[in-house]
Tab-separated table of N, CA and C and ligand atoms in Angstrom:
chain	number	residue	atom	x	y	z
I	1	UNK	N	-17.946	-12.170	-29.584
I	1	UNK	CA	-17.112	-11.498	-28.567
I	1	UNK	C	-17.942	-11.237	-27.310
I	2	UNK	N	-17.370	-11.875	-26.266
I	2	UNK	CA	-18.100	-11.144	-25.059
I	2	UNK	C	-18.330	-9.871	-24.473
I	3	UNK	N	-19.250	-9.701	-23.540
I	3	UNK	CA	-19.426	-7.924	-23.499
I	3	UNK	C	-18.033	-7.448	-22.974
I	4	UNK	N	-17.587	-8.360	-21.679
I	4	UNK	CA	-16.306	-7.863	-21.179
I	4	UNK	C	-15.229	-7.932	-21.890
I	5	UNK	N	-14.875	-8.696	-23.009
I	5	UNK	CA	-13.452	-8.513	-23.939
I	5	UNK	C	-14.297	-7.102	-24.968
I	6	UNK	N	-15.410	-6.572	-25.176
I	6	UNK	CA	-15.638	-5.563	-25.721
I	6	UNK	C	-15.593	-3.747	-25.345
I	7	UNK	N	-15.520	-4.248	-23.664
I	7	UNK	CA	-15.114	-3.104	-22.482
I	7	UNK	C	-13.546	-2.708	-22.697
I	8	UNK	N	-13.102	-3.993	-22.978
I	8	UNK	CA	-11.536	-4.040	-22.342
I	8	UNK	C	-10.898	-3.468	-23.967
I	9	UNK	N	-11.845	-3.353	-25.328
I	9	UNK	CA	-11.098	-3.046	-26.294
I	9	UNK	C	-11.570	-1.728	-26.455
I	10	UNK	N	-12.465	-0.907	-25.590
I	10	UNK	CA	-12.761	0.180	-25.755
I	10	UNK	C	-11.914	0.967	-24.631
I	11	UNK	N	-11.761	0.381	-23.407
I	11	UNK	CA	-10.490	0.913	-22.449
I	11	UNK	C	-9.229	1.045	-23.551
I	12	UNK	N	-8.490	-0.392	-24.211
I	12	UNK	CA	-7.473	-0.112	-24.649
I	12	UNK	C	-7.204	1.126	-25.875
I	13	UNK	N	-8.522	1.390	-26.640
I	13	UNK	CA	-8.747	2.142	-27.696
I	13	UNK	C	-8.643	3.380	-27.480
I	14	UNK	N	-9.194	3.775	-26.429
I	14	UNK	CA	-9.289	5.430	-25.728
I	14	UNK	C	-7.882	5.337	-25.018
I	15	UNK	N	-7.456	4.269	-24.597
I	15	UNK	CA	-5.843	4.642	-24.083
I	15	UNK	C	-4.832	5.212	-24.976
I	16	UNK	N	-4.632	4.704	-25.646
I	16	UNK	CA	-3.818	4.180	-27.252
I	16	UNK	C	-3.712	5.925	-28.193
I	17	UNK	N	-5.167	6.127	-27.991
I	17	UNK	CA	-6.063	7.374	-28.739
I	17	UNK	C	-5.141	8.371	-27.622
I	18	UNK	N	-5.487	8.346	-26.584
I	18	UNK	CA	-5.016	9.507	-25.248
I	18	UNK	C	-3.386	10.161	-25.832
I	19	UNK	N	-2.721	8.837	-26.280
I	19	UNK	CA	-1.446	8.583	-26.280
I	19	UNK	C	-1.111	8.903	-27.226
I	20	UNK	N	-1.677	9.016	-28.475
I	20	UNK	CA	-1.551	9.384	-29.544
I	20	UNK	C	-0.485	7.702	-30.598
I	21	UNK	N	-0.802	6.602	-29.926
I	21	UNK	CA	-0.891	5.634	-30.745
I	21	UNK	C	-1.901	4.933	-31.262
I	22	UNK	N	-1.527	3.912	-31.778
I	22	UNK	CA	-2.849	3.322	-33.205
I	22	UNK	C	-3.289	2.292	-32.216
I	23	UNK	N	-4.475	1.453	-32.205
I	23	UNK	CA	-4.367	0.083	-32.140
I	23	UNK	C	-4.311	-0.794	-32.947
I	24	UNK	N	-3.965	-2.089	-32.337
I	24	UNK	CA	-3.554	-2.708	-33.512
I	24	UNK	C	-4.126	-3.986	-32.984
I	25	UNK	N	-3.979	-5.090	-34.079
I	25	UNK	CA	-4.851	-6.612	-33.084
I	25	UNK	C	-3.442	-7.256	-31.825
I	26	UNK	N	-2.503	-7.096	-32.738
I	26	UNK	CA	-1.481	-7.490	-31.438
I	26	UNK	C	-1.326	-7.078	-29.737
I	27	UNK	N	-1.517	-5.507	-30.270
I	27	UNK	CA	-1.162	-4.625	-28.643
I	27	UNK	C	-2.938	-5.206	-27.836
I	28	UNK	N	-3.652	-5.405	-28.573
I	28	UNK	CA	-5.213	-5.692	-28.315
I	28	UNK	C	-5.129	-7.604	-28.086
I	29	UNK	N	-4.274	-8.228	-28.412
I	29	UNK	CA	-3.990	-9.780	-27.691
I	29	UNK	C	-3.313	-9.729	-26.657
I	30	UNK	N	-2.111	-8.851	-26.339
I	30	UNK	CA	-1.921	-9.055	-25.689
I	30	UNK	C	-2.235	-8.029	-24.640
I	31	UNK	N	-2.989	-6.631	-24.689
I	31	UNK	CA	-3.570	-6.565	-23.372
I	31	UNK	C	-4.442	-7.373	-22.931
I	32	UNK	N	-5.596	-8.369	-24.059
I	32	UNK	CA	-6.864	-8.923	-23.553
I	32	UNK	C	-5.696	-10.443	-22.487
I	33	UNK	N	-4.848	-10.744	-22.963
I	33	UNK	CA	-4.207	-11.634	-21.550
I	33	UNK	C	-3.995	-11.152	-20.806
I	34	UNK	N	-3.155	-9.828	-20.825
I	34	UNK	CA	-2.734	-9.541	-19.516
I	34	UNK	C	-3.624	-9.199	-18.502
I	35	UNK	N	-4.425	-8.388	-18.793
I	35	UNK	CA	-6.197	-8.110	-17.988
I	35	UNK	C	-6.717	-9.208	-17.712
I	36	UNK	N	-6.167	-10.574	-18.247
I	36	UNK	CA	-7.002	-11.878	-17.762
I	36	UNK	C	-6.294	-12.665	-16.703
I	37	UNK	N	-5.222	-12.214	-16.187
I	37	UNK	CA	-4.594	-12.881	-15.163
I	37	UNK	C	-4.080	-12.301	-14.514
I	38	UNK	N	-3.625	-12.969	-13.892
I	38	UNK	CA	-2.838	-12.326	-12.076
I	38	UNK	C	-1.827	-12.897	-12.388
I	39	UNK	N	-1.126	-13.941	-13.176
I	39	UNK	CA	0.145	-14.532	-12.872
I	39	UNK	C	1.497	-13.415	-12.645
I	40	UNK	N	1.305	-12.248	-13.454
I	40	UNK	CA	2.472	-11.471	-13.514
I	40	UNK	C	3.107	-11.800	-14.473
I	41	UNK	N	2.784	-11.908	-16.293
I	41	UNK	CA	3.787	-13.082	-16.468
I	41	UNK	C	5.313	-12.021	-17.242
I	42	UNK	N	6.451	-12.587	-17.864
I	42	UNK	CA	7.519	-12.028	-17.996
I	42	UNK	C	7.094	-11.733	-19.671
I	43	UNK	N	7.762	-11.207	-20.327
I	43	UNK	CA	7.215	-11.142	-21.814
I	43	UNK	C	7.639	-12.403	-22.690
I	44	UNK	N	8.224	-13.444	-22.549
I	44	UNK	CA	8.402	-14.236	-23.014
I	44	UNK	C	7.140	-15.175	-22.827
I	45	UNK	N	6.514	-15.095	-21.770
I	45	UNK	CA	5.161	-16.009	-21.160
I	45	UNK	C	4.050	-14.972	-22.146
I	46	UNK	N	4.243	-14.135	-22.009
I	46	UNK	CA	3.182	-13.383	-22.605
I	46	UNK	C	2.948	-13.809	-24.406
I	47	UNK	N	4.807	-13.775	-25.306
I	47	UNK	CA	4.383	-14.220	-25.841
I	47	UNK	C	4.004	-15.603	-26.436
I	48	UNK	N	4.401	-16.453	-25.746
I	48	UNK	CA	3.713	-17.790	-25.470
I	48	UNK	C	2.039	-18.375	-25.270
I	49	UNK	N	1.755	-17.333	-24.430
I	49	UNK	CA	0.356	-17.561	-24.477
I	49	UNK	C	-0.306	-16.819	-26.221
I	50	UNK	N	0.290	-15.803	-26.312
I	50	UNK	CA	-0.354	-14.673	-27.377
I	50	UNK	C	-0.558	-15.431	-28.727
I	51	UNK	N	0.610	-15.978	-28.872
I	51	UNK	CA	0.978	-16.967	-30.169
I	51	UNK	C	0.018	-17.489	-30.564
I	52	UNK	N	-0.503	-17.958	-29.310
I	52	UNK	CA	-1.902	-19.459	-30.154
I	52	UNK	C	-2.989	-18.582	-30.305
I	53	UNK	N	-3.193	-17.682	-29.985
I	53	UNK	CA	-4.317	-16.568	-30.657
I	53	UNK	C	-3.769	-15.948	-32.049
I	54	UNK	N	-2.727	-15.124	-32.135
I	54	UNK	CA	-1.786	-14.567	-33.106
I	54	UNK	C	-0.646	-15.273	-33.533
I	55	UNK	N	-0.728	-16.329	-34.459
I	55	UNK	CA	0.356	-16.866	-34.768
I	55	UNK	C	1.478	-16.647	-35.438
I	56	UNK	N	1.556	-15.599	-35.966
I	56	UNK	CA	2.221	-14.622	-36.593
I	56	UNK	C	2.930	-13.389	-36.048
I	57	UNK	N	2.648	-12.910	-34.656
I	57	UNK	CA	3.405	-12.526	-33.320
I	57	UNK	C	4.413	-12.405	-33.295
I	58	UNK	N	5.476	-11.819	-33.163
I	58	UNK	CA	6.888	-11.762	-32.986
I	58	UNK	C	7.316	-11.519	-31.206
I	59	UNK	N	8.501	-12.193	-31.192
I	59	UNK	CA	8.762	-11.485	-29.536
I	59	UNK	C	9.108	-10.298	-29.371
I	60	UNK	N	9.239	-9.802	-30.371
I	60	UNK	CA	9.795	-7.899	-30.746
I	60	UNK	C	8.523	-7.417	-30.632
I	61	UNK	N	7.745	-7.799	-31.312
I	61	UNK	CA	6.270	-6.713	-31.136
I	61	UNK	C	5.752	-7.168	-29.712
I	62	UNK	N	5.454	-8.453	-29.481
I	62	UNK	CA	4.898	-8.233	-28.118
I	62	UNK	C	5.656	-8.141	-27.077
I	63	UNK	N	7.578	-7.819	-27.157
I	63	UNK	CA	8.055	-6.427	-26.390
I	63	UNK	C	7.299	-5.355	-26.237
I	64	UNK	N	7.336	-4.547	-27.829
I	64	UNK	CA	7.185	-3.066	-28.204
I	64	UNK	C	5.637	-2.799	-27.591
I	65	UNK	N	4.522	-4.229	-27.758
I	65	UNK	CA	3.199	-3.806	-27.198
I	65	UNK	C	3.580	-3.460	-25.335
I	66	UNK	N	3.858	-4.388	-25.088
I	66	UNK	CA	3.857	-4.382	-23.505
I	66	UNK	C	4.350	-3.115	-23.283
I	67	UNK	N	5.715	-2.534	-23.934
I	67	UNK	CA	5.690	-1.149	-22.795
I	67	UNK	C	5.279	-0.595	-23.679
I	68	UNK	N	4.391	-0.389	-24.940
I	68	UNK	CA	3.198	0.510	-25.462
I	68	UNK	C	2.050	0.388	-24.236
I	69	UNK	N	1.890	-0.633	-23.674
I	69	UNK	CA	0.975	-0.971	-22.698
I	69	UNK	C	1.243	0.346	-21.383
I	70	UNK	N	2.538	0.211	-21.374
I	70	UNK	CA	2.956	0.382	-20.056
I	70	UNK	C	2.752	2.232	-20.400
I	71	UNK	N	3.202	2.368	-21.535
I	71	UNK	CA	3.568	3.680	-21.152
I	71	UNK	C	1.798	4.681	-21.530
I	72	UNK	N	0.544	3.923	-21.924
I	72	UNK	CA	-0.673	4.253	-21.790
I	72	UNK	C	-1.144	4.061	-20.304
I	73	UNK	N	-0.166	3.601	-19.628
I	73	UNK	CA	-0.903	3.463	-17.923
I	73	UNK	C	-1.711	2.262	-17.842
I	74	UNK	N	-1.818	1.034	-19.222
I	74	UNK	CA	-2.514	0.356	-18.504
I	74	UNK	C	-1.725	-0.959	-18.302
I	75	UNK	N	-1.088	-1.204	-18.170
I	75	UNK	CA	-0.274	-1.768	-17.523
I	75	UNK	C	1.200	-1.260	-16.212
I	76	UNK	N	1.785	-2.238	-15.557
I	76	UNK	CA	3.005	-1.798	-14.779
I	76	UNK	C	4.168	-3.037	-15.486
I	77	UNK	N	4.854	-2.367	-15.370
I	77	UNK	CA	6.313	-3.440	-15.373
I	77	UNK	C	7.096	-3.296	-13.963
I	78	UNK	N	7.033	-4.511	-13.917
I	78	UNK	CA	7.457	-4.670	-12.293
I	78	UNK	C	9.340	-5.334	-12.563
I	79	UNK	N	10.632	-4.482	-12.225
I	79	UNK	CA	11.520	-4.666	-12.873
I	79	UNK	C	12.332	-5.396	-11.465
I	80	UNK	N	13.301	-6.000	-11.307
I	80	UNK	CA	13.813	-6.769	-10.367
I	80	UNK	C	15.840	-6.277	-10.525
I	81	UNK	N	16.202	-6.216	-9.555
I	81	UNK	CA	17.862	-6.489	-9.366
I	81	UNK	C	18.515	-7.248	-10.051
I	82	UNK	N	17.849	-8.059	-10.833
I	82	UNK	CA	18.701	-9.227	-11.495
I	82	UNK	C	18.363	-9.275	-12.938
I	83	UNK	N	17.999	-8.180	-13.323
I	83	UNK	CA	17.634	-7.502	-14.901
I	83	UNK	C	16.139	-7.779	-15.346
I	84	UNK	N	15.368	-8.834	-14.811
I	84	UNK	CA	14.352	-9.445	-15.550
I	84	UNK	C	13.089	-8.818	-15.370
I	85	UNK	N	12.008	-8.899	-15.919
I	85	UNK	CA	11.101	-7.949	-15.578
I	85	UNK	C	9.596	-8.477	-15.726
I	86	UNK	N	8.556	-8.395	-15.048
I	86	UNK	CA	7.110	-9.098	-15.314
I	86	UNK	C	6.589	-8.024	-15.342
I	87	UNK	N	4.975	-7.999	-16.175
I	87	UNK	CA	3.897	-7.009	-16.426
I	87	UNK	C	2.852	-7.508	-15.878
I	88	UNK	N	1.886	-6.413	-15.103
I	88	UNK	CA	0.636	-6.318	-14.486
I	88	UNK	C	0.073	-5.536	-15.099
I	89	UNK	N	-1.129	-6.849	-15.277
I	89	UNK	CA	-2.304	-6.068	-16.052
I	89	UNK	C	-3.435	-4.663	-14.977
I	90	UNK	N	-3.216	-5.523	-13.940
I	90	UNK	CA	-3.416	-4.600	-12.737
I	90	UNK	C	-2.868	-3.140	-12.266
I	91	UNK	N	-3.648	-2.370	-12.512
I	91	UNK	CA	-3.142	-1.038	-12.190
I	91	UNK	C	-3.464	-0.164	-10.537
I	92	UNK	N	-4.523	-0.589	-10.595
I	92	UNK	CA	-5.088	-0.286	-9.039
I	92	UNK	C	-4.012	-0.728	-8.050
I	93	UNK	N	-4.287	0.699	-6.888
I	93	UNK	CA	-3.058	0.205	-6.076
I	93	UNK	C	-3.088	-1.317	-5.335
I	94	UNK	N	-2.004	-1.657	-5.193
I	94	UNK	CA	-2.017	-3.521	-4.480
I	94	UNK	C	-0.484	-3.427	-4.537
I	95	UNK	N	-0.105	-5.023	-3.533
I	95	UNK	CA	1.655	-4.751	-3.403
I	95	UNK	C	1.825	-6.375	-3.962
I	96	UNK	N	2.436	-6.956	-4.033
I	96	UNK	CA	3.413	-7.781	-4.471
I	96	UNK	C	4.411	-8.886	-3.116
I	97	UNK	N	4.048	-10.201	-3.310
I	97	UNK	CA	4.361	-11.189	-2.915
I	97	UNK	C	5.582	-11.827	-3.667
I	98	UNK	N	6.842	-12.195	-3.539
I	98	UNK	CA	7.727	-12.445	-5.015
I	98	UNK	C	8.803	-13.973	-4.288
I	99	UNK	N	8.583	-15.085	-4.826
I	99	UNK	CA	9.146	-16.013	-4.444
I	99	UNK	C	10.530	-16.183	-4.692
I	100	UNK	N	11.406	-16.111	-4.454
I	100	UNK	CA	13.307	-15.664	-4.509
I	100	UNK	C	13.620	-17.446	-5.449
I	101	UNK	N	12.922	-18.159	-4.887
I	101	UNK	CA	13.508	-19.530	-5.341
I	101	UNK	C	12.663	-19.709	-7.049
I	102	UNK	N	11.749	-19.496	-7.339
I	102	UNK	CA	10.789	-19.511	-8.921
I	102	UNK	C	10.283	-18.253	-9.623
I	103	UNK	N	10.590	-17.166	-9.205
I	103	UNK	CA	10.146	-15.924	-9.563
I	103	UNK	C	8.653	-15.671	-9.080
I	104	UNK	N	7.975	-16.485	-8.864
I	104	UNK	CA	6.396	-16.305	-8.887
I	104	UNK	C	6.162	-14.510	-8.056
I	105	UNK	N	5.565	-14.375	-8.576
I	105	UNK	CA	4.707	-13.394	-8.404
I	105	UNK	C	3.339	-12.902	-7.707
I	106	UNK	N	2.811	-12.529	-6.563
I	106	UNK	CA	1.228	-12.745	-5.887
I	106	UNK	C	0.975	-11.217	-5.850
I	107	UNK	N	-0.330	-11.197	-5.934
I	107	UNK	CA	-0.770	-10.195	-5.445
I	107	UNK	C	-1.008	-9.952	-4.350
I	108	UNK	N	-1.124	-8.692	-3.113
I	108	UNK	CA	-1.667	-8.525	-2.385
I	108	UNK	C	-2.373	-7.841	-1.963
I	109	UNK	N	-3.389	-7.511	-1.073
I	109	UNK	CA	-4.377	-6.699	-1.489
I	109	UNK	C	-4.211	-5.727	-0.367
I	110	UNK	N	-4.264	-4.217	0.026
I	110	UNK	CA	-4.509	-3.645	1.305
I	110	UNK	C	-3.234	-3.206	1.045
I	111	UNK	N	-2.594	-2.407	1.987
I	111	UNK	CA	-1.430	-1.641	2.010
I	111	UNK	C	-1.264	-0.859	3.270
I	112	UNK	N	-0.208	-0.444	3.364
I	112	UNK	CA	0.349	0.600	4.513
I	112	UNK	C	-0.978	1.678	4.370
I	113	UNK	N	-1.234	1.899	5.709
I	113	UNK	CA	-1.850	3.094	5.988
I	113	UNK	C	-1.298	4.342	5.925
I	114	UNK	N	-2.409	5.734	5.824
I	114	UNK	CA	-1.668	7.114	5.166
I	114	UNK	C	-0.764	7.184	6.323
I	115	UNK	N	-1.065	7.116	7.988
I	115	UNK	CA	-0.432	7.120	9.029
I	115	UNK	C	1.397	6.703	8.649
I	116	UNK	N	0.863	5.168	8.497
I	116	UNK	CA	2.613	4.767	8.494
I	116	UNK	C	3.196	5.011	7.570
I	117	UNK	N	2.552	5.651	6.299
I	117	UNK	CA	3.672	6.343	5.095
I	117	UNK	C	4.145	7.724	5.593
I	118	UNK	N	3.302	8.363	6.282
I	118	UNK	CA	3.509	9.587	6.866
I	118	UNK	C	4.598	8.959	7.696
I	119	UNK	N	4.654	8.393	8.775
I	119	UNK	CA	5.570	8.032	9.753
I	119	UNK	C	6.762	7.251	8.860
I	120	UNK	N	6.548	6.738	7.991
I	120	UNK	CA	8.119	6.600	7.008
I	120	UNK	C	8.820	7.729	6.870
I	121	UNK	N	7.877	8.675	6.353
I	121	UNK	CA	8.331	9.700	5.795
I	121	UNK	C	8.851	10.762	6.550
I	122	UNK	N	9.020	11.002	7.246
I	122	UNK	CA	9.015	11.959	8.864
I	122	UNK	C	10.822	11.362	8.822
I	123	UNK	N	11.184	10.163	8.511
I	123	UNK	CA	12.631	9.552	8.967
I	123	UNK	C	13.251	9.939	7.560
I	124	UNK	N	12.740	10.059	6.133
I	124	UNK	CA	13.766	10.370	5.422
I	124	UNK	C	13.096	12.466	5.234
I	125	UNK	N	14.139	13.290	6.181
I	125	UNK	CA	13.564	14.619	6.223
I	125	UNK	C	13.505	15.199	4.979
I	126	UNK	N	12.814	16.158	4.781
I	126	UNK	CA	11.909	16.888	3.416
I	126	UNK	C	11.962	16.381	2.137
I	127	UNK	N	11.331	14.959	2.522
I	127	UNK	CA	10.998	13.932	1.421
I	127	UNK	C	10.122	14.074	0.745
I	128	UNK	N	9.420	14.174	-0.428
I	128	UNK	CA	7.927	14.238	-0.717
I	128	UNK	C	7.830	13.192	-1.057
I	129	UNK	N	6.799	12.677	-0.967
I	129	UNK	CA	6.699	11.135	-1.281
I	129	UNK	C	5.457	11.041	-2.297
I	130	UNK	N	5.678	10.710	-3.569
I	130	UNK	CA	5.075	10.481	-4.575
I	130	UNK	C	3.946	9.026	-4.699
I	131	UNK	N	4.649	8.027	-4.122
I	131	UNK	CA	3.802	6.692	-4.033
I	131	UNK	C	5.195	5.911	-3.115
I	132	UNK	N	4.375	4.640	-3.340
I	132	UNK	CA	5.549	3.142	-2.674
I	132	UNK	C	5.324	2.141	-3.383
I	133	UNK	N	6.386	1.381	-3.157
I	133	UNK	CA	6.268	0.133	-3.815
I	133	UNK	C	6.338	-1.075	-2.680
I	134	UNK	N	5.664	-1.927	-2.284
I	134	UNK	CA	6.001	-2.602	-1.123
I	134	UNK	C	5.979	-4.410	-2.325
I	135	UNK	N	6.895	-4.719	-1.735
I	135	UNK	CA	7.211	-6.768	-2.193
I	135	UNK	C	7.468	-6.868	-1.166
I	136	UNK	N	6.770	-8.078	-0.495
I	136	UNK	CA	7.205	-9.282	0.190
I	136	UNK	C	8.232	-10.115	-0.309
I	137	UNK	N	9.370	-10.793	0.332
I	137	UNK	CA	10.085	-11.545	-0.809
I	137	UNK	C	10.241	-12.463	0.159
I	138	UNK	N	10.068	-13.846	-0.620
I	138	UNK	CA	10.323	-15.282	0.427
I	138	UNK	C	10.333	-16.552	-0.681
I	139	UNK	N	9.352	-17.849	0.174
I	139	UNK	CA	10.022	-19.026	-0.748
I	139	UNK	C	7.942	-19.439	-0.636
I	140	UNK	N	7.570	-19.400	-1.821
I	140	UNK	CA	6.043	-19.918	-1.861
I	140	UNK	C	5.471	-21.107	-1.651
I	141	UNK	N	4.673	-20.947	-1.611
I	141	UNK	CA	4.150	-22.740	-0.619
I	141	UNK	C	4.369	-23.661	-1.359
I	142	UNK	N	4.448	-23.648	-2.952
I	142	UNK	CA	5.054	-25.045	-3.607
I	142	UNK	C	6.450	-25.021	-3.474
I	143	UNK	N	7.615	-23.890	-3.391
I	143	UNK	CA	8.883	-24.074	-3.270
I	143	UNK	C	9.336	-24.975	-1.698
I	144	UNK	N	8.522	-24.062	-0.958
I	144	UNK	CA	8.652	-24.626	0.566
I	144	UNK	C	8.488	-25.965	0.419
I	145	UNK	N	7.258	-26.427	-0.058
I	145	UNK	CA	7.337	-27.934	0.013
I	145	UNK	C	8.277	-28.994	-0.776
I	146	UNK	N	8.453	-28.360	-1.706
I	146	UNK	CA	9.383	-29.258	-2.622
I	146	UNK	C	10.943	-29.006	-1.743
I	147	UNK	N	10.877	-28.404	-0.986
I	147	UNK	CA	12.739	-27.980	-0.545
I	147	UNK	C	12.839	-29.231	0.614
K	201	ZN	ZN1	8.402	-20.491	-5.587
K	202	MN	MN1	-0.187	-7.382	-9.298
């Protein structure tokens, strides 16, 4: 085992512990993917990849892991208007790039300044504002080209 998949099972262990759930090797496959990519993927991708590690996997458990994931904070579920939903292994703040024509998913890095959340906030009056969520939404450079 490498040192960094040995970090990432002692993060998930003390999460799990915080939470007052178990770990298990499943919720521990599939956080070690999700912490390994940026794709964003949907839980069906998740369990697709998970499978060929855990072949014995169900799409019910690596549901039940992901928002076990989600609801230890180390993951997000990023949920959409049209029911479907992708998980980030990424928790640190960052915003979201989202292609309308393939679903894809980007990260982005940087965000609104405290200034212009303040100046959002000033227009909806005695708002408190807890956080934001900012997506870009458009057509990504392989959709563009193929259109
Ligand atoms: Zn696209
Ligand atoms: Mn992300």
């Amino acid at each position: 085992m490498q040192a960094q998949e040995i970090g990432h099972e002692q993060v998930l262990r003390s999460a799990l512990e915080a939470s007052g759930q178990r770990f298990t090797e499943q919720r521990a496959a599939v956080y070690r993917y999700l912490s390994s990519t940026d794709v964003h993927p949907t839980a069906d991708e998740v369990f697709l990849t998970v499978r060929t590690d855990l072949p014995g996997i169900s799409l019910a458990t690596v549901y039940k892991s992901l928002e076990t994931l989600v609801g230890c904070g180390l993951a997000v579920k990023l949920t959409y208007s049209d029911g479907s939903a992708r998980y980030d292994g990424r928790t640190d703040p960052h915003h979201h790039a989202r292609c309308t024509t393939c679903g894809i998913v980007m990260d982005i890095e940087g965000g609104l300044s405290p200034e212009q959340v303040e100046a959002l906030r000033t227009r909806a009056d005695g708002f408190r504002v807890m956080g934001y969520r900012l997506e870009l939404s458009g057509v990504c450079a392989g959709c563009a080209e193929a259109a």
